[in-house]
Coordinates of C-alpha atoms in Angstrom, one line a residue:
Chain A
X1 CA 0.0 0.0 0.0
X2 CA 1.3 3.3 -0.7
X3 CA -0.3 5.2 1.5
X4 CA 1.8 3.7 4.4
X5 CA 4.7 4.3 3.2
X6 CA 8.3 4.8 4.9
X7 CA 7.7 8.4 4.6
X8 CA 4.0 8.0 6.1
X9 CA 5.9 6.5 9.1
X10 CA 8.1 8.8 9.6
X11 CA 6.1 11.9 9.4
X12 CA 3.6 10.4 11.9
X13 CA 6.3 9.5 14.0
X14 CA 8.3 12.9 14.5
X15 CA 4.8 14.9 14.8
X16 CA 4.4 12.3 17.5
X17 CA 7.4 13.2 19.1
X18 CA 7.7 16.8 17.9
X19 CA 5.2 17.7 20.6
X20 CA 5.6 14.6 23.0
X21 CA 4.0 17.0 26.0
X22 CA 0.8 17.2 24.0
X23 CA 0.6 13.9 22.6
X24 CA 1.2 12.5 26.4
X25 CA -1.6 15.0 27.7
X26 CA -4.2 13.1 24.8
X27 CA -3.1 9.8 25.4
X28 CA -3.7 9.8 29.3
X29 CA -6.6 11.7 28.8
X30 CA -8.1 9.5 26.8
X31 CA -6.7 6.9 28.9
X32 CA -8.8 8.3 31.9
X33 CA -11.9 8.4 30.1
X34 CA -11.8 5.3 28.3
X35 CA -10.9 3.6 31.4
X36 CA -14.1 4.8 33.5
X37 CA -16.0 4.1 30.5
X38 CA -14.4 0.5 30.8
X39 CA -15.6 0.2 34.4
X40 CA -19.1 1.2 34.0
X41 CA -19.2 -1.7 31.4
X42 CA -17.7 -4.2 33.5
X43 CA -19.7 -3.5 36.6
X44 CA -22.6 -3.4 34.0
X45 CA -21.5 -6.6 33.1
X46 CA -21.6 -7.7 36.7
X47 CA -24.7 -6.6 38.3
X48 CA -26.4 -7.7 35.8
X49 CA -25.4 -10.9 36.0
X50 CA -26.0 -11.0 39.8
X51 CA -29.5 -9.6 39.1
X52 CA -30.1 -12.6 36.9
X53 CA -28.7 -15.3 39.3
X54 CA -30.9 -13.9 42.0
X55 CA -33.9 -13.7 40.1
X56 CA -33.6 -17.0 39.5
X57 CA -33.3 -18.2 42.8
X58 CA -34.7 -15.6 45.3
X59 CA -35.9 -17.6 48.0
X60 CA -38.3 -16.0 51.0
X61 CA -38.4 -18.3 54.0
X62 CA -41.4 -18.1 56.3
X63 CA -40.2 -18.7 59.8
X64 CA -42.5 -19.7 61.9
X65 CA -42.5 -19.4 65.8
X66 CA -41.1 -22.4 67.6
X67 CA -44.8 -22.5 69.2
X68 CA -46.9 -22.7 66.4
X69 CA -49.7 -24.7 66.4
X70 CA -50.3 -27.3 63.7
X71 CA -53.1 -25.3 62.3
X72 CA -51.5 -22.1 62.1
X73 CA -48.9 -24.2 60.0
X74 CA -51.7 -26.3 57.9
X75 CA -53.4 -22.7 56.7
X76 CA -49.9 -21.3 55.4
X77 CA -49.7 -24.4 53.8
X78 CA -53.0 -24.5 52.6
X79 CA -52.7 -20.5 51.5
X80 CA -49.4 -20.9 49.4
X81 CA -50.8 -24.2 47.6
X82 CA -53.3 -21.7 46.3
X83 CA -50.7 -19.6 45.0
X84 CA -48.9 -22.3 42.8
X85 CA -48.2 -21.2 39.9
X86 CA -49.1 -18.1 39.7
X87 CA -47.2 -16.0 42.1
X88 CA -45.3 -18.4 43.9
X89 CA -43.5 -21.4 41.6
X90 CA -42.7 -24.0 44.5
X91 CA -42.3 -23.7 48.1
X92 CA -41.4 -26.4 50.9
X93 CA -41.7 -27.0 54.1
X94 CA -38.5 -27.4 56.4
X95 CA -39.8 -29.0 59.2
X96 CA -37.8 -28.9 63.5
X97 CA -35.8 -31.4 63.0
X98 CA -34.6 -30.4 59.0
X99 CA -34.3 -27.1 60.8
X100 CA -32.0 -28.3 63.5
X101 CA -30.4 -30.9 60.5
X102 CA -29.3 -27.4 58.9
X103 CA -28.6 -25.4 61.9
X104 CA -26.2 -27.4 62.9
X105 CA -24.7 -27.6 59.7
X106 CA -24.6 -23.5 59.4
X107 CA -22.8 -23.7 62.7
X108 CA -20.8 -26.3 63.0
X109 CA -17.8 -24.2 63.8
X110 CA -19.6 -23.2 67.4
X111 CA -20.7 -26.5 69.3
X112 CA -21.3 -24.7 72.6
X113 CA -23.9 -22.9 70.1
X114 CA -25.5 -26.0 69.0
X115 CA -25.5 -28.2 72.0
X116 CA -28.3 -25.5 74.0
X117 CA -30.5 -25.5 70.8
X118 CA -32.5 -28.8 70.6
X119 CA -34.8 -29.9 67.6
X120 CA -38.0 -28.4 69.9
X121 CA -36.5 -24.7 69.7
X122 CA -35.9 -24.7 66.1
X123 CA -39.0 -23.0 64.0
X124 CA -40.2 -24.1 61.3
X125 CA -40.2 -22.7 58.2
X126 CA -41.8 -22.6 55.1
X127 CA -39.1 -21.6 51.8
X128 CA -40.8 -20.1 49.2
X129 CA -39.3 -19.8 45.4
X130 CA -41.7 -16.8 44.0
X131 CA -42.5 -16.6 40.5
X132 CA -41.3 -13.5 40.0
X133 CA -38.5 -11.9 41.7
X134 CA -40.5 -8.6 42.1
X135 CA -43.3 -10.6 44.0
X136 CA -40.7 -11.4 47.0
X137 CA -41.5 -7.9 48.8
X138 CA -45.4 -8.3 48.7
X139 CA -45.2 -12.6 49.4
X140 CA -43.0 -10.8 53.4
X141 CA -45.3 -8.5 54.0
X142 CA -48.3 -10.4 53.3
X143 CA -47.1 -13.3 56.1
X144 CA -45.0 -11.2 58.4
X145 CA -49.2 -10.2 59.9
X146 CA -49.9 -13.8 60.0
X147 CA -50.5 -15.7 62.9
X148 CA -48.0 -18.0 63.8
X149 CA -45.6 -15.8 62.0
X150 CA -42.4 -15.2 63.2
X151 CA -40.4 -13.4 60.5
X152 CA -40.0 -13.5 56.8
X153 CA -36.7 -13.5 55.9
X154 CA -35.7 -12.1 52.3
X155 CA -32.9 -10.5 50.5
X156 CA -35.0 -7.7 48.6
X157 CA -33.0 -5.3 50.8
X158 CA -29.8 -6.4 49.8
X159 CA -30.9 -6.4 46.0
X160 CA -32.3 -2.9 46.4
X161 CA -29.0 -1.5 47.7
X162 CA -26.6 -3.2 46.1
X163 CA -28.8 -2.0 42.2
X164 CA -29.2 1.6 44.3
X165 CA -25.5 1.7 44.6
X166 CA -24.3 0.6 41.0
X167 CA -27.0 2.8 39.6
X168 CA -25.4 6.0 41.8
X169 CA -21.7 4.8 40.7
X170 CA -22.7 4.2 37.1
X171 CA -24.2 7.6 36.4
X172 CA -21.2 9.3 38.1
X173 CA -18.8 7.0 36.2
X174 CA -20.4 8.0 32.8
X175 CA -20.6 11.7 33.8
X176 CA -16.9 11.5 34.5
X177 CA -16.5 9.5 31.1
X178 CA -18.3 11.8 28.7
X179 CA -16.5 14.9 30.4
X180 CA -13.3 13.4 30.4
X181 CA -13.6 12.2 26.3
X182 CA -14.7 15.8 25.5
X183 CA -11.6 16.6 27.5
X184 CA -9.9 13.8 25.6
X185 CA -11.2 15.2 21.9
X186 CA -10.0 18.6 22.3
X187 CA -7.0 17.5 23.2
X188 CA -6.8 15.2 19.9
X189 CA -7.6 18.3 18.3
X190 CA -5.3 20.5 19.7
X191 CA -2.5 18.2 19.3
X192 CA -3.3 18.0 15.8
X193 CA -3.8 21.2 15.0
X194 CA -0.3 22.1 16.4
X195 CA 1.2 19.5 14.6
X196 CA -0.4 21.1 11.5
X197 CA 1.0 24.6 12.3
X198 CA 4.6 23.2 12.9
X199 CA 4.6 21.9 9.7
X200 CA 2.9 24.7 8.0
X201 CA 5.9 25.0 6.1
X202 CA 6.2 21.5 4.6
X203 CA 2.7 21.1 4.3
X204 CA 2.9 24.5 1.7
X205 CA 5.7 22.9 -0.5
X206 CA 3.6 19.3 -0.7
X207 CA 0.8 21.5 -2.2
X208 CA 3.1 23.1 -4.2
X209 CA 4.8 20.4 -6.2
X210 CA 1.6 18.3 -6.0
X211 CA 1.1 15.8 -3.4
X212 CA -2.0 14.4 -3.2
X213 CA -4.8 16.2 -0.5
X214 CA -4.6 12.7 1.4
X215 CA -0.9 12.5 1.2
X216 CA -1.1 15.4 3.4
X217 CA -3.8 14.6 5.4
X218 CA -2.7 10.8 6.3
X219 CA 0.0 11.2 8.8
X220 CA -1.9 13.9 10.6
X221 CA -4.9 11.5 10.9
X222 CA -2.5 8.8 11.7
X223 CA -1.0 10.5 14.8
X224 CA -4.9 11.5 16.0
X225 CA -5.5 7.6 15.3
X226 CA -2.3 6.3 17.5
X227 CA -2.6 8.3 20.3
X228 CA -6.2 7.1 20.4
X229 CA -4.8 3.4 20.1
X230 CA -2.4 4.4 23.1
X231 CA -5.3 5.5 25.4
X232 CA -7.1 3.2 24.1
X233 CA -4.6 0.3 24.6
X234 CA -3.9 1.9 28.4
X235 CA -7.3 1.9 29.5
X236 CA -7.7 -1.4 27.9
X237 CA -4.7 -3.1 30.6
X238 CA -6.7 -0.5 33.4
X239 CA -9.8 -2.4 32.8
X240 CA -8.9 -5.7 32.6
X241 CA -7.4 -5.1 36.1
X242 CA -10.1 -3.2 37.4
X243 CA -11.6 -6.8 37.9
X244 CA -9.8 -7.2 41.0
X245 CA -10.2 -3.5 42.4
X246 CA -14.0 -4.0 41.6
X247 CA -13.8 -6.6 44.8
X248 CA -13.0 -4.3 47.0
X249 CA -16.2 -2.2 46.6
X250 CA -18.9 -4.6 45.7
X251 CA -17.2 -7.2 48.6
X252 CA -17.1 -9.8 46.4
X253 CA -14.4 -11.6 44.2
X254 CA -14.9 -11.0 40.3
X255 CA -12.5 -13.4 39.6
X256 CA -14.3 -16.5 41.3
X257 CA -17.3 -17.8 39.0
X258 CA -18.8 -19.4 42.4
X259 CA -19.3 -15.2 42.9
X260 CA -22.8 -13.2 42.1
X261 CA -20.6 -10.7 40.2
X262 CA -17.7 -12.9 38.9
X263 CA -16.8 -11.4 36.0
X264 CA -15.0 -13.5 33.0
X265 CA -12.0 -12.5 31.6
X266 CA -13.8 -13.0 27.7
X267 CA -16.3 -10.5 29.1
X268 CA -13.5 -8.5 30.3
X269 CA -11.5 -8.9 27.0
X270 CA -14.4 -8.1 24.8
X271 CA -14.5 -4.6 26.9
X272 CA -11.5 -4.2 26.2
X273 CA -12.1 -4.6 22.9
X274 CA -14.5 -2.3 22.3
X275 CA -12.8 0.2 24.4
X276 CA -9.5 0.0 22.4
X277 CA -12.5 0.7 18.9
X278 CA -13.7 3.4 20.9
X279 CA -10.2 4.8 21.5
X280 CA -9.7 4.6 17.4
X281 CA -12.6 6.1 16.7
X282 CA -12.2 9.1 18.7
X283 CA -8.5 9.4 18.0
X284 CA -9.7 9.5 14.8
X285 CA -12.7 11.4 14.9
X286 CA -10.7 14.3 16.4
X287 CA -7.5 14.3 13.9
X288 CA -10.3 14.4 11.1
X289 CA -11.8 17.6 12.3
X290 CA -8.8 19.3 13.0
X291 CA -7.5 17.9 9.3
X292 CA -10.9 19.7 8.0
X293 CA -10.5 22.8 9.9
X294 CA -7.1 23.3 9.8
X295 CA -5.3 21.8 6.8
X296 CA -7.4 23.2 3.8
X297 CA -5.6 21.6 1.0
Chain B
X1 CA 0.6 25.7 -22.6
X2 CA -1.2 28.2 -20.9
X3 CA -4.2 29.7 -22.2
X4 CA -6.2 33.0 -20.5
X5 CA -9.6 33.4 -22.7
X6 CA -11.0 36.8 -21.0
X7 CA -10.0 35.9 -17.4
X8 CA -11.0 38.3 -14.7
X9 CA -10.8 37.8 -11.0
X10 CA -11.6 40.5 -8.5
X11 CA -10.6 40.2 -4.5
X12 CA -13.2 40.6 -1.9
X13 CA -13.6 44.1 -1.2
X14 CA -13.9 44.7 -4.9
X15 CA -10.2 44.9 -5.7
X16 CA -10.0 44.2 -9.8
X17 CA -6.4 41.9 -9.9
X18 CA -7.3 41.1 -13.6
X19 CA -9.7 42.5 -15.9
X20 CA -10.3 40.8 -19.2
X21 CA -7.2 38.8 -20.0
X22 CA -6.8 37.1 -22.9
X23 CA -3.4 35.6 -23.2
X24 CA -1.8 32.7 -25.4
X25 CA 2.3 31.3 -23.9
X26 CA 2.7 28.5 -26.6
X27 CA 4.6 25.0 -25.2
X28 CA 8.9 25.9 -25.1
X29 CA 8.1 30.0 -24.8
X30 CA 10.2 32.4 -22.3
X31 CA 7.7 35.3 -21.0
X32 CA 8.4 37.8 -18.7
X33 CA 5.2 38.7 -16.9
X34 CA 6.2 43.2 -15.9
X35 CA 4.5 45.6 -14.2
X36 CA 4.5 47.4 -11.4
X37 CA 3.4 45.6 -7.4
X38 CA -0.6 44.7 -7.7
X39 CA -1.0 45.2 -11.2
X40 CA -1.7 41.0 -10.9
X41 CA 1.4 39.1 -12.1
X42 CA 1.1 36.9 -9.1
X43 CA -2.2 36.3 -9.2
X44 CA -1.9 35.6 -12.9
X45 CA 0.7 33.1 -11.9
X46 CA -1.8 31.7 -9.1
X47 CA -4.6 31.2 -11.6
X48 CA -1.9 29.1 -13.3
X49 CA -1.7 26.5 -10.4
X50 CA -5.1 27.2 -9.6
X51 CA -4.1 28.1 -5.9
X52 CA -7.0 30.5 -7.0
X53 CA -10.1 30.8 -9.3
X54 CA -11.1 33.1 -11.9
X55 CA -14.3 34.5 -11.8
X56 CA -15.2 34.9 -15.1
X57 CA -13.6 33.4 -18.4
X58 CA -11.6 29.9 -18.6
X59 CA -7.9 28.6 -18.6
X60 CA -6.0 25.9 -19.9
X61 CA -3.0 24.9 -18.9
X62 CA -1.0 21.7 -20.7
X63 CA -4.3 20.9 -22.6
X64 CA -6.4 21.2 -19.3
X65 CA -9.4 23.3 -18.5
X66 CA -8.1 24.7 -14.9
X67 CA -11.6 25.9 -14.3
X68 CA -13.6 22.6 -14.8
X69 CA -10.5 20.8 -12.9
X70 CA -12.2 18.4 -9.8
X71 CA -10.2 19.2 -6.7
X72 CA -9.0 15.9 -6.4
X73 CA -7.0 16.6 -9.9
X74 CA -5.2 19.4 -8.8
X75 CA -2.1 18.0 -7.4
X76 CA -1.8 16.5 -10.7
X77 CA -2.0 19.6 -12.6
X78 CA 1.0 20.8 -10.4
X79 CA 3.0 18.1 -10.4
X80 CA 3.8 19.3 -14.4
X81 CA 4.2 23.3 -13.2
X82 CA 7.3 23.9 -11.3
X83 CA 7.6 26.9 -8.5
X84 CA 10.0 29.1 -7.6
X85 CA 9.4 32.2 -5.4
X86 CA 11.6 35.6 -4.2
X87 CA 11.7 33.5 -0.5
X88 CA 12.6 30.6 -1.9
X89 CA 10.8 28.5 0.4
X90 CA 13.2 26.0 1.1
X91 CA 12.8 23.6 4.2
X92 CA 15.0 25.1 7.0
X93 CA 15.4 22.2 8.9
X94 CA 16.6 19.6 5.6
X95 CA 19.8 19.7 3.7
X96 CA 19.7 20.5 0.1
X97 CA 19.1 17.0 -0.7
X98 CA 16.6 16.2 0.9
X99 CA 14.6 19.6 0.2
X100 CA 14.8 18.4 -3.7
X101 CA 14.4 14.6 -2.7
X102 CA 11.1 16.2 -0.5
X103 CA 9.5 17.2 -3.8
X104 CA 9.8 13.6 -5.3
X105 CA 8.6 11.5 -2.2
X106 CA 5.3 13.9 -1.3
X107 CA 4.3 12.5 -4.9
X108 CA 4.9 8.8 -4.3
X109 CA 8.5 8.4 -6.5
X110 CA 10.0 5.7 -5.2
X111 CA 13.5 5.5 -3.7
X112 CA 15.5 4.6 -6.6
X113 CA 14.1 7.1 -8.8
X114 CA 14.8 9.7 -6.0
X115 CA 18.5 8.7 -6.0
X116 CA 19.1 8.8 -9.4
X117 CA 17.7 11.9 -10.1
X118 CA 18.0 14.3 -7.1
X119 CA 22.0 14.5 -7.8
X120 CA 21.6 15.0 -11.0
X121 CA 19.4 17.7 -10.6
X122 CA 21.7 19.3 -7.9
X123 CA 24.3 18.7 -10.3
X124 CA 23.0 20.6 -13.3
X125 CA 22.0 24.1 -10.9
X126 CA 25.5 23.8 -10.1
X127 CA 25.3 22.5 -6.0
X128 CA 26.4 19.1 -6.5
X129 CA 29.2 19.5 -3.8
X130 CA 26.8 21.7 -1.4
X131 CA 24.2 18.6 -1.1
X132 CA 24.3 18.2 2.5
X133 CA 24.3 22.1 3.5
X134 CA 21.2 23.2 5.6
X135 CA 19.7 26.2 3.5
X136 CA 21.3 28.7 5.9
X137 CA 24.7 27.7 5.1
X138 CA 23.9 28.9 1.9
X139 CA 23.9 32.5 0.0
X140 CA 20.7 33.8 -1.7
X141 CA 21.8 32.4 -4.7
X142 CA 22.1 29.1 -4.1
X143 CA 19.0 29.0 -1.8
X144 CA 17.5 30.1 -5.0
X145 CA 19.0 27.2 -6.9
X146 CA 17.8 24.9 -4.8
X147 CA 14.6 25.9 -5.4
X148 CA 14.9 25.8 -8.8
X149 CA 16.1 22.1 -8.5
X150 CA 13.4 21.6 -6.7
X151 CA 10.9 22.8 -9.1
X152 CA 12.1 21.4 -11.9
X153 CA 13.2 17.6 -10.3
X154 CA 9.9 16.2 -11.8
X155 CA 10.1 17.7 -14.9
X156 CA 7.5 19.9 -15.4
X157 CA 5.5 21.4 -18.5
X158 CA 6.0 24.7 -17.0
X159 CA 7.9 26.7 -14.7
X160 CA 6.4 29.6 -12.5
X161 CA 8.8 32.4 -11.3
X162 CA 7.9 34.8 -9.4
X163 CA 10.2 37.6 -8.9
X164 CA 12.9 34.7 -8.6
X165 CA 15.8 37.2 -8.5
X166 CA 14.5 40.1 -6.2
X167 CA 16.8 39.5 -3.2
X168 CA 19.6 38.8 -5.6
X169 CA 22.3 41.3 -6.6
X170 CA 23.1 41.3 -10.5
X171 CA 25.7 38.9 -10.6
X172 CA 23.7 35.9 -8.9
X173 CA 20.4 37.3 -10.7
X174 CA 22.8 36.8 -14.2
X175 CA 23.8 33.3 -12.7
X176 CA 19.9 32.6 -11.7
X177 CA 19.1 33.6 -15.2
X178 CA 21.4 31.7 -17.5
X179 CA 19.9 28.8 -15.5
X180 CA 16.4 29.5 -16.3
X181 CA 17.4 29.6 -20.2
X182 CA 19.1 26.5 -20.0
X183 CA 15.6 25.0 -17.9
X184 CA 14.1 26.5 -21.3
X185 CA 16.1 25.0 -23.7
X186 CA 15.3 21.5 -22.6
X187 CA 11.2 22.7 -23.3
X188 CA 9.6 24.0 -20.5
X189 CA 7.4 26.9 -21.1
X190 CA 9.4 29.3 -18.5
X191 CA 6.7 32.4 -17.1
X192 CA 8.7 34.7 -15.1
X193 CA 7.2 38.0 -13.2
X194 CA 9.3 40.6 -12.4
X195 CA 9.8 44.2 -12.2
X196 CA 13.8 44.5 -12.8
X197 CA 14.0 46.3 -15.7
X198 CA 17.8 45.9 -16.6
X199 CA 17.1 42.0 -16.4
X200 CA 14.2 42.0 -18.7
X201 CA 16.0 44.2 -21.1
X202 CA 19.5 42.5 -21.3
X203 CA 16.7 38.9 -22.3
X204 CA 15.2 40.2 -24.8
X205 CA 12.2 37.7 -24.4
X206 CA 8.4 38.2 -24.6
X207 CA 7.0 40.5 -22.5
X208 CA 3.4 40.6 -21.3
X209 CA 3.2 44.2 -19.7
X210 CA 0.1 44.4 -16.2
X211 CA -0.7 47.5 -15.1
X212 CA -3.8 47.4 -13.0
X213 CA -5.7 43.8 -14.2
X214 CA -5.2 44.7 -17.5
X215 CA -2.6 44.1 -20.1
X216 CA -1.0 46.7 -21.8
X217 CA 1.1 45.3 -24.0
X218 CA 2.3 41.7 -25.3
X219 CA 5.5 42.4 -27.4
X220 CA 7.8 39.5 -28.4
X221 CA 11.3 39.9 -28.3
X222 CA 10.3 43.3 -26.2
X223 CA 12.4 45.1 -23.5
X224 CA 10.7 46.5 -19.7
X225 CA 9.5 49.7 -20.4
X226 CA 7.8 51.3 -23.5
X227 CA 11.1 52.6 -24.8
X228 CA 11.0 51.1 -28.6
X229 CA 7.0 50.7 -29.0

């Protein structure tokens, strides 16, 4: 190909290094921005997969009192079987001594624990899959009033907060992002645009004995196109690593798939992916404008 | 070579730089281009590389219609016109080599022909020892021949000069000129503006006189000013 040509080379790299403080101030810009962009998309990624798992497997469990008498027990029983399939999908009952079979599993680590319960204080409970993860908060209160009731025990809340949180984080993230590109762009441009002017001089004699408009224009657009690569190549190592800083807010590993927000490292790859395209684009997105505005050939 | 069929092209703000020109330079001619500053010898020469548009009436240059030229053709137009200018406009930062090896690569040659013809070039202005000088090691003069390398490396149809010698005292402008003749005598149409009269006088060329957009004279063989009309 001609176009990429020794001489191509060699003019992109020497405006590259001509103004090596500018071309560093676009690459880690766009580095920045391209990595919180990379972020949002991996905890993306993440919740949503959490979201899934637990909507798949959200489980309410009706405790009842230790005391409860066997027709307190029978009309629960007989309430949820009317409830099959529409709101709830199954449900079973875990009766003192199942209770006591799984207490002392839970707590094995603590016998003094386990020898002063007995299968007489355990309560019974009733563990309810519901239809539809949405139905979970209705299904507690609806037997927290019931007699015989003890609690209902659910993890709506922990849902809520944890979606609450990565909704809060995700629209900062992206503010930060978009601001940061923007940043990012002008600086493409102004890089660019300097280049242009530094070379005003060579750029005049091209047009002068003939060289092609895109002659001209390539190595500019080339430079705008590597230090988007750069960025784009830095934010790309940033994210993929981010998978073990994302641990340390969400509190759970990303990189064990026995996790709710494991994340894999092709998901993490194929962000980084499309992060490094984004990168290109906007690297060359903002050499082509300043081409157009500042290189009339 | 270069046709002008009632060319006019006015400035914003209404300035007239050529009114009405109708002009014939024939392929292997030497014109001088006289006339006083802004009576439109440059941007006659301009309308040449179409580095600007008439506004009314059409050109042709080596068989072309400038005026009906699509903008991606224009590098190709001027890769047969050669350019040389009062400031030279050398590369201040690339040795005399590579400011005529420059012109060659921004047009795709490829290496070889570069070194085959660049010192040959440099060789025939007369700077084949001076090839890795920077431009200001160099007197006017040679800057000057450089440029002229430069512009005539490819080997164009046509050269363009404009006011080549103006920072030159007589003896380099002599020099500068007996290489332009020679440039001539290998068949490229030469168009040369200037206002030295001594210079224009000693050619004995065609003349094409400007004086405000319009021309006043066309006289082969003629001298700079009206003397022998």
């Amino acid at each position: 190909m001609t176009m990429v040509s020794p001489y191509v080379m060699r003019e992109t790299g020497g405006n590259l290094a001509r103004n090596i403080v500018m071309t560093v101030a676009a690459v880690v810009t766009m580095a920045v921005s391209l990595t919180a962009l990379g972020g949002v998309l991996i905890m993306r990624q993440a919740v949503n997969k959490a979201t899934v798992q637990w909507q798949g497997g959200v489980q309410v469990a009706i405790f009842m009192k230790p005391a409860a008498s066997t027709q307190e027990i029978a009309a629960i029983r007989h309430e949820l079987d009317g409830m099959v399939p529409d709101e709830v999908k199954s449900f079973r009952y875990v009766d003192k001594s199942q209770a006591y079979t799984e207490f002392k599993g839970m707590f094995s680590g603590e016998p003094d624990l386990v020898k002063v319960m007995s299968p007489a204080t355990m309560p019974p409970s009733f563990r309810v899959v519901p239809a539809k993860a949405q139905n979970v908060q209705q299904l507690a209160s609806n037997y927290n009033q019931q007699p015989g009731v003890y609690d209902v025990g659910y993890p709506g809340q922990v849902i809520k907060d944890t979606l609450a949180h990565f909704s809060t984080l995700r629209t900062v993230a992206l503010i930060v992002a978009g601001g940061v590109m923007l940043g990012a762009i002008a600086l493409v441009v102004n890089t660019i645009q300097l280049a242009i002017f530094a070379r005003r001089r060579e750029v005049a004699v091209m047009k002068l004995v003939g060289a092609t408009n895109w002659f001209i224009r390539v190595p500019f657009m080339l430079e705008g196109l590597i230090e988007g690569l750069v960025g784009a190549g830095l934010a790309f190592l940033l994210t993929y690593f981010a998978r073990d800083t994302f641990a340390s807010f969400t509190g759970s590993d990303p990189l064990d798939p026995n996790q709710p927000l494991y994340v894999s490292s092709h998901e993490a790859l194929l962000t980084g992916l499309f992060i490094v395209v984004v990168g290109a684009l906007v690297g060359a997105l903002g050499s082509g404008f300043a081409v157009r505005r500042y290189l009339a050939v | 070579m270069i046709r002008f069929n009632h060319v006019t092209k006015t400035y914003k703000g209404s300035v007239t730089a050529l009114r009405d020109v109708t002009v014939d330079i024939p392929r292997g001619e030497f014109v001088f281009i006289v006339g006083p500053s802004g009576s439109g010898k440059t941007t006659f020469l301009r309308l040449v590389t179409k580095e600007e548009r008439a506004d009314d009436g059409d050109i042709w240059v080596a068989g072309k219609e400038v005026g009906a030229l699509a903008p991606w053709k224009v590098p190709y137009l001027r890769r047969n016109i050669g350019c040389i200018f009062q400031d030279y406009r050398l590369l201040p930062d690339r040795t005399v080599y590579q400011n005529v090896a420059f012109a060659l690569e921004v047009i795709g040659r490829s290496r070889h022909f570069v070194h085959s013809q660049v010192p040959q070039i440099l060789e025939l202005v007369g700077l084949g020892k001076k090839m890795d000088r920077r431009p200001n090691e160099l007197s006017g003069g040679e800057q000057q021949r450089v440029a002229v390398a430069r512009a005539f490396v490819n080997r164009p149809l046509i050269l363009l000069a404009d006011e080549p010698t103006g920072n030159l005292d007589p003896g380099t402008t002599a020099g500068i000129m007996r290489l332009l003749e020679r440039i001539n005598q290998y068949g490229t149409t030469v168009v040369m503006a200037t206002h030295q009269q001594v210079l224009v006088d000693s050619m004995r060329k065609r003349v094409i006189e400007l004086e405000r957009g319009n021309i006043v004279r066309d006289q082969a063989r003629g001298v700079y000013g009206m003397v022998d009309a």
